[in-house]
Amino acid sequence: MTSIVPSARLVGLLQGRGPVLVLTGAGVSQESGIATFRDASGIWEGIDPMQVATPRAFAADPEFVWRFYDARRAQAATVEPNPAHHAVAAIEATGRTFLLATQNVDGLHERAGSRSLVRLHGSLWRLRCTRCGDEHEDLRPKLAPLPPHCAACGGMLRPGVVWFEEPLPMIEFARAERAAREAELVFVVGTSSLVYPAASLQTVGVSSGGYVVEINPVRTPFSDDASEHLSGPAGVVLPALLKAAGIPMDRAA
Ligand code: OAD
C-alpha cells in the first residue's frame, strides 16, 4: 500500500515561487512500460552494460550495440508518457524558475511537454557521426540497415547517448549543477542514485540548503540525506503532491 503524506513544508514550497529542480531516472518511465536498469527484470539483468554501453563495446561490435539501441528506440516509440512525466511538466507550467535534469534517453519527458530540460545521458533519438561529428535527430522507430551511416560523409553513426567511461555533456551538466545550487526545492525521482556524476546533483542540492525530496518505492543510498522520502510509484506520488498543492495537472503543453 502506497502511503503519500507530504509534509506541510513540502506543500508550502511547492505552492511558492522559489526555483525548482527535478532530477529523474529510469523509474519515472517504469509506469509507461519501460524497464529500469537495476530492478528485478531490469535491463542490466538481461545484458552486461559493458557489452552494449561502452565505447569499447561499440568499437568491437557496432551492429550488436546498435541492435540493443534500436530495440530500445522501437519500444520507446510505442509507449506513452505517464502521469509522472505530466506532473513534472505541470510544475514547469506554473512559470517559476524550473529545470528538469534527466538521465533518461527515451524522450518521454519531452513528449509530456517538458521544455526546460537537460539530458545528462543524451537521447535515443539523436545520432552522431563517428567520422565528421555531425549530430541530428532521427525519430524513426526502426533504423535499417544497422549500423546506420552518415548522409554527409558516409562515416558510421553512433547512438547519441552517453556511455560508461564517457564524460557527461559539459554545458548540460554545468547547467544542472547551477540549478542544484540555486534550487529551493529539488525532487529526485525514480533513480537508484548509484550512477555518478548524475547522482552528485542531489548532494549539491542538500549541501546548498535546498529542500530535497526523494520519490521512490524503495530506499536508496541517498535516502538518509534527503529532506523527505516519499515512498511509492512516481506516477501516483507526483500527481498526489500536485493535488495537495493545488497545481493543475493539465496546464502543461
Ligand atoms: P536504475 O535502474 O538504477 O534505478 C531505477 C530506480 O527507479 C530504482 O531506485 C527503483 O526503485 C526506482 N523505481 C522503479 N519503479 C519506479 C516508479 N514507478 N516510480 C519511481 N521510482 C521507481 O536507473 P537509473 O537510476 O536511472 O546509464 O540509472 C542511472 C543510469 O544507469 C542510467 O541512465 C543508465 C544506467 O546504466 C547509462 O546507460 C550510461
Tab-separated table of C-alpha atoms and ligand atoms in Angstrom:
chain	number	residue	atom	x	y	z
A	1	MET	CA	0.000	0.000	0.000
A	2	THR	CA	1.437	3.344	-1.017
A	3	SER	CA	1.423	5.952	1.685
A	4	ILE	CA	1.881	9.501	0.459
A	5	VAL	CA	1.870	12.004	3.246
A	6	PRO	CA	3.814	15.074	2.152
A	7	SER	CA	4.875	17.453	4.901
A	8	ALA	CA	3.282	20.889	5.204
A	9	ARG	CA	6.747	22.308	4.437
A	10	LEU	CA	6.865	20.480	1.121
A	11	VAL	CA	3.345	21.524	0.119
A	12	GLY	CA	4.206	25.123	1.042
A	13	LEU	CA	7.393	25.069	-1.050
A	14	LEU	CA	5.502	23.598	-3.990
A	15	GLN	CA	2.924	26.366	-3.744
A	16	GLY	CA	5.661	29.036	-3.537
A	17	ARG	CA	7.657	30.737	-6.302
A	18	GLY	CA	11.187	29.542	-5.455
A	19	PRO	CA	13.365	27.779	-8.050
A	20	VAL	CA	12.696	24.059	-8.575
A	21	LEU	CA	14.993	21.363	-9.939
A	22	VAL	CA	13.643	17.927	-10.839
A	23	LEU	CA	16.141	15.078	-11.288
A	24	THR	CA	14.791	11.920	-12.879
A	25	GLY	CA	15.964	8.397	-13.643
A	26	ALA	CA	14.572	5.265	-15.228
A	27	GLY	CA	11.916	4.775	-12.516
A	28	VAL	CA	9.939	7.717	-13.887
A	29	SER	CA	9.307	5.779	-17.129
A	30	GLN	CA	8.582	2.455	-15.411
A	31	GLU	CA	4.835	3.090	-15.345
A	32	SER	CA	4.955	3.741	-19.095
A	33	GLY	CA	6.174	0.170	-19.501
A	34	ILE	CA	9.911	0.769	-19.906
A	35	ALA	CA	12.050	-1.419	-17.658
A	36	THR	CA	14.507	0.244	-15.281
A	37	PHE	CA	18.150	-0.859	-15.302
A	38	ARG	CA	18.762	-2.342	-11.877
A	39	ASP	CA	15.392	-3.565	-10.558
A	40	ALA	CA	14.476	-7.272	-10.830
A	41	SER	CA	13.976	-7.928	-14.586
A	42	GLY	CA	15.804	-4.663	-15.270
A	43	ILE	CA	17.720	-4.088	-18.494
A	44	TRP	CA	21.082	-4.864	-16.855
A	45	GLU	CA	19.708	-8.213	-15.580
A	46	GLY	CA	19.494	-9.413	-19.173
A	47	ILE	CA	22.689	-7.931	-20.570
A	48	ASP	CA	26.061	-6.789	-19.279
A	49	PRO	CA	26.312	-2.979	-19.695
A	50	MET	CA	29.974	-3.394	-20.643
A	51	GLN	CA	28.820	-5.276	-23.781
A	52	VAL	CA	26.486	-2.557	-25.059
A	53	ALA	CA	27.128	0.733	-23.271
A	54	THR	CA	30.832	1.493	-23.624
A	55	PRO	CA	32.945	2.936	-26.472
A	56	ARG	CA	34.963	-0.311	-26.435
A	57	ALA	CA	31.840	-2.418	-26.978
A	58	PHE	CA	30.864	-0.220	-29.938
A	59	ALA	CA	34.337	-0.438	-31.472
A	60	ALA	CA	34.302	-4.236	-31.097
A	61	ASP	CA	30.808	-4.898	-32.493
A	62	PRO	CA	28.839	-1.844	-33.677
A	63	GLU	CA	25.994	-3.912	-35.111
A	64	PHE	CA	25.401	-5.716	-31.796
A	65	VAL	CA	25.382	-2.416	-29.894
A	66	TRP	CA	23.078	-0.842	-32.486
A	67	ARG	CA	20.611	-3.756	-32.197
A	68	PHE	CA	20.361	-3.051	-28.456
A	69	TYR	CA	19.654	0.666	-29.007
A	70	ASP	CA	17.374	0.071	-31.977
A	71	ALA	CA	15.200	-2.235	-29.838
A	72	ARG	CA	15.048	0.457	-27.140
A	73	ARG	CA	14.033	3.064	-29.739
A	74	ALA	CA	11.333	0.737	-31.062
A	75	GLN	CA	9.957	0.217	-27.567
A	76	ALA	CA	10.112	3.885	-26.565
A	77	ALA	CA	8.191	4.771	-29.733
A	78	THR	CA	5.282	2.529	-28.761
A	79	VAL	CA	4.748	3.752	-25.167
A	80	GLU	CA	3.210	6.944	-23.793
A	81	PRO	CA	4.263	9.426	-21.117
A	82	ASN	CA	2.644	8.580	-17.766
A	83	PRO	CA	1.236	10.829	-15.006
A	84	ALA	CA	4.732	11.298	-13.533
A	85	HIS	CA	6.002	12.873	-16.775
A	86	HIS	CA	2.855	15.021	-16.974
A	87	ALA	CA	3.216	16.146	-13.357
A	88	VAL	CA	6.815	17.265	-13.960
A	89	ALA	CA	5.670	19.270	-16.996
A	90	ALA	CA	2.842	20.767	-14.927
A	91	ILE	CA	5.295	22.069	-12.306
A	92	GLU	CA	7.258	23.781	-15.098
A	93	ALA	CA	3.999	25.222	-16.454
A	94	THR	CA	3.461	27.191	-13.211
A	95	GLY	CA	6.025	29.618	-14.656
A	96	ARG	CA	8.523	29.576	-11.783
A	97	THR	CA	12.275	29.142	-12.331
A	98	PHE	CA	12.486	25.485	-13.258
A	99	LEU	CA	14.874	22.888	-14.639
A	100	LEU	CA	14.462	19.184	-15.313
A	101	ALA	CA	17.708	17.200	-15.477
A	102	THR	CA	17.031	13.671	-16.656
A	103	GLN	CA	19.236	10.626	-17.010
A	104	ASN	CA	16.588	9.131	-19.293
A	105	VAL	CA	17.152	8.873	-23.021
A	106	ASP	CA	13.624	7.814	-24.041
A	107	GLY	CA	12.171	11.249	-24.889
A	108	LEU	CA	9.023	10.778	-22.774
A	109	HIS	CA	9.550	13.972	-20.738
A	110	GLU	CA	9.700	15.992	-23.943
A	111	ARG	CA	6.554	14.288	-25.239
A	112	ALA	CA	4.763	15.206	-21.975
A	113	GLY	CA	5.568	18.876	-22.576
A	114	SER	CA	8.786	19.472	-20.604
A	115	ARG	CA	10.786	22.216	-22.309
A	116	SER	CA	13.309	23.451	-19.769
A	117	LEU	CA	15.348	20.272	-19.602
A	118	VAL	CA	18.860	18.915	-19.854
A	119	ARG	CA	19.581	15.366	-20.971
A	120	LEU	CA	22.501	14.253	-18.845
A	121	HIS	CA	22.886	10.938	-20.705
A	122	GLY	CA	21.884	12.102	-24.193
A	123	SER	CA	18.975	10.805	-26.243
A	124	LEU	CA	17.992	7.625	-28.083
A	125	TRP	CA	16.658	9.900	-30.829
A	126	ARG	CA	19.963	11.656	-31.606
A	127	LEU	CA	22.511	10.082	-33.940
A	128	ARG	CA	26.120	11.229	-34.150
A	129	CYS	CA	28.671	10.583	-36.880
A	130	THR	CA	31.854	8.925	-35.629
A	131	ARG	CA	33.790	10.494	-38.531
A	132	CYS	CA	32.589	14.079	-39.085
A	133	GLY	CA	30.845	14.609	-35.728
A	134	ASP	CA	27.561	15.742	-37.323
A	135	GLU	CA	24.655	15.150	-34.939
A	136	HIS	CA	20.991	15.097	-35.851
A	137	GLU	CA	17.599	13.914	-34.636
A	138	ASP	CA	16.068	10.798	-36.202
A	139	LEU	CA	12.631	9.804	-34.906
A	140	ARG	CA	12.203	6.631	-36.961
A	141	PRO	CA	11.417	3.803	-34.543
A	142	LYS	CA	13.460	1.308	-36.579
A	143	LEU	CA	16.714	2.019	-38.361
A	144	ALA	CA	17.818	-0.180	-41.237
A	145	PRO	CA	20.339	-1.316	-42.202
A	146	LEU	CA	22.365	-1.423	-38.994
A	147	PRO	CA	24.717	0.206	-38.294
A	148	PRO	CA	23.411	3.404	-39.939
A	149	HIS	CA	25.767	5.678	-41.864
A	150	CYS	CA	26.152	9.447	-42.174
A	151	ALA	CA	24.392	11.014	-45.171
A	152	ALA	CA	27.080	13.733	-45.338
A	153	CYS	CA	30.361	11.786	-45.146
A	154	GLY	CA	29.480	8.079	-45.115
A	155	GLY	CA	31.005	7.537	-41.652
A	156	MET	CA	29.357	5.210	-39.173
A	157	LEU	CA	26.714	6.769	-36.926
A	158	ARG	CA	26.546	6.036	-33.202
A	159	PRO	CA	23.682	6.477	-30.739
A	160	GLY	CA	23.687	9.977	-29.231
A	161	VAL	CA	23.762	8.629	-25.696
A	162	VAL	CA	26.440	8.838	-23.018
A	163	TRP	CA	28.160	5.527	-22.381
A	164	PHE	CA	30.061	4.320	-19.359
A	165	GLU	CA	33.660	5.636	-19.421
A	166	GLU	CA	32.488	8.762	-21.305
A	167	PRO	CA	32.121	12.261	-19.860
A	168	LEU	CA	28.698	13.850	-19.480
A	169	PRO	CA	27.922	16.792	-21.814
A	170	MET	CA	29.744	19.642	-20.077
A	171	ILE	CA	27.314	22.512	-20.699
A	172	GLU	CA	24.272	20.434	-19.691
A	173	PHE	CA	25.918	19.161	-16.522
A	174	ALA	CA	27.072	22.654	-15.530
A	175	ARG	CA	23.531	23.955	-16.026
A	176	ALA	CA	22.138	21.173	-13.815
A	177	GLU	CA	24.788	21.804	-11.164
A	178	ARG	CA	23.981	25.516	-11.069
A	179	ALA	CA	20.277	24.715	-10.733
A	180	ALA	CA	21.102	22.297	-7.884
A	181	ARG	CA	22.958	25.088	-6.061
A	182	GLU	CA	20.162	27.615	-6.579
A	183	ALA	CA	17.041	25.459	-6.163
A	184	GLU	CA	14.849	25.948	-3.129
A	185	LEU	CA	13.115	22.649	-3.862
A	186	VAL	CA	14.690	19.591	-5.513
A	187	PHE	CA	12.860	16.399	-6.486
A	188	VAL	CA	14.882	13.220	-7.009
A	189	VAL	CA	12.540	10.851	-8.798
A	190	GLY	CA	12.984	7.222	-9.853
A	191	THR	CA	16.740	6.909	-9.669
A	192	SER	CA	18.864	4.443	-7.717
A	193	SER	CA	21.337	7.317	-7.070
A	194	LEU	CA	24.162	4.925	-7.928
A	195	VAL	CA	25.498	6.405	-11.169
A	196	TYR	CA	27.869	9.373	-10.953
A	197	PRO	CA	28.299	12.191	-11.674
A	198	ALA	CA	24.482	12.464	-12.127
A	199	ALA	CA	23.929	11.285	-8.541
A	200	SER	CA	26.152	14.081	-7.211
A	201	LEU	CA	23.487	16.649	-8.137
A	202	GLN	CA	21.147	15.722	-5.279
A	203	THR	CA	24.075	16.035	-2.873
A	204	VAL	CA	24.812	19.529	-4.231
A	205	GLY	CA	21.141	20.345	-3.591
A	206	VAL	CA	21.428	19.237	0.038
A	207	SER	CA	24.730	20.993	0.730
A	208	SER	CA	23.400	24.221	-0.814
A	209	GLY	CA	20.463	24.260	1.596
A	210	GLY	CA	17.737	23.102	-0.807
A	211	TYR	CA	14.805	21.030	0.391
A	212	VAL	CA	15.467	17.703	-1.368
A	213	VAL	CA	12.597	15.249	-1.767
A	214	GLU	CA	13.210	11.702	-2.933
A	215	ILE	CA	10.338	9.838	-4.618
A	216	ASN	CA	10.971	6.120	-4.989
A	217	PRO	CA	9.155	2.921	-3.938
A	218	VAL	CA	12.347	1.797	-2.183
A	219	ARG	CA	15.073	3.475	-0.193
A	220	THR	CA	18.373	4.272	-1.950
A	221	PRO	CA	21.897	5.188	-0.783
A	222	PHE	CA	20.713	8.824	-0.935
A	223	SER	CA	17.556	8.384	1.186
A	224	ASP	CA	19.141	9.183	4.552
A	225	ASP	CA	20.427	12.503	3.222
A	226	ALA	CA	17.094	13.538	1.684
A	227	SER	CA	14.970	16.112	3.492
A	228	GLU	CA	11.964	13.892	2.842
A	229	HIS	CA	11.443	10.448	1.261
A	230	LEU	CA	8.050	9.715	-0.294
A	231	SER	CA	7.607	6.020	-0.882
A	232	GLY	CA	5.633	4.957	-3.932
A	233	PRO	CA	5.487	4.994	-7.715
A	234	ALA	CA	6.204	8.403	-9.228
A	235	GLY	CA	3.030	8.279	-11.327
A	236	VAL	CA	0.988	8.167	-8.128
A	237	VAL	CA	3.081	10.269	-5.743
A	238	LEU	CA	3.712	13.274	-8.029
A	239	PRO	CA	0.061	13.802	-9.055
A	240	ALA	CA	-0.970	13.471	-5.383
A	241	LEU	CA	1.576	16.114	-4.439
A	242	LEU	CA	0.360	18.479	-7.143
A	243	LYS	CA	-3.198	17.971	-5.961
A	244	ALA	CA	-2.192	18.755	-2.373
A	245	ALA	CA	-0.522	21.963	-3.607
A	246	GLY	CA	-3.436	22.921	-5.867
A	247	ILE	CA	-1.375	22.736	-9.075
A	248	PRO	CA	-3.448	21.605	-12.073
A	249	MET	CA	-2.071	18.626	-13.997
A	250	ASP	CA	-3.455	19.754	-17.339
A	251	ARG	CA	-1.596	23.070	-17.673
A	252	ALA	CA	1.409	21.512	-19.433
A	253	ALA	CA	1.774	21.800	-23.216
B	1	OAD	P1	18.113	2.349	-12.052
B	1	OAD	O1	17.554	1.179	-12.738
B	1	OAD	O2	19.477	2.239	-11.475
B	1	OAD	O3	17.134	2.787	-10.868
B	1	OAD	C1	15.760	2.950	-11.072
B	1	OAD	C2	15.127	3.405	-9.772
B	1	OAD	O4	13.771	3.645	-10.023
B	1	OAD	C3	15.204	2.386	-8.639
B	1	OAD	O5	15.688	3.034	-7.462
B	1	OAD	C4	13.764	1.940	-8.454
B	1	OAD	O6	13.435	1.638	-7.108
B	1	OAD	C5	13.021	3.169	-8.935
B	1	OAD	N1	11.650	2.891	-9.434
B	1	OAD	C6	11.169	1.781	-10.018
B	1	OAD	N2	9.880	1.954	-10.371
B	1	OAD	C7	9.547	3.218	-10.007
B	1	OAD	C8	8.365	4.012	-10.110
B	1	OAD	N3	7.252	3.543	-10.676
B	1	OAD	N4	8.394	5.282	-9.613
B	1	OAD	C9	9.510	5.783	-9.054
B	1	OAD	N5	10.659	5.082	-8.923
B	1	OAD	C10	10.687	3.823	-9.403
B	1	OAD	O7	18.004	3.588	-13.068
B	1	OAD	P2	18.770	4.984	-13.018
B	1	OAD	O8	18.981	5.445	-11.634
B	1	OAD	O9	18.076	5.887	-13.958
B	1	OAD	O10	23.082	4.912	-17.706
B	1	OAD	O11	20.160	4.563	-13.653
B	1	OAD	C11	21.103	5.557	-13.925
B	1	OAD	C12	21.883	5.222	-15.140
B	1	OAD	O12	22.377	3.874	-15.056
B	1	OAD	C13	21.079	5.196	-16.439
B	1	OAD	O13	20.959	6.464	-17.014
B	1	OAD	C14	21.864	4.261	-17.308
B	1	OAD	C15	22.142	3.184	-16.289
B	1	OAD	O14	23.232	2.372	-16.528
B	1	OAD	C16	23.710	4.533	-18.833
B	1	OAD	O15	23.246	3.717	-19.619
B	1	OAD	C17	25.013	5.227	-19.062
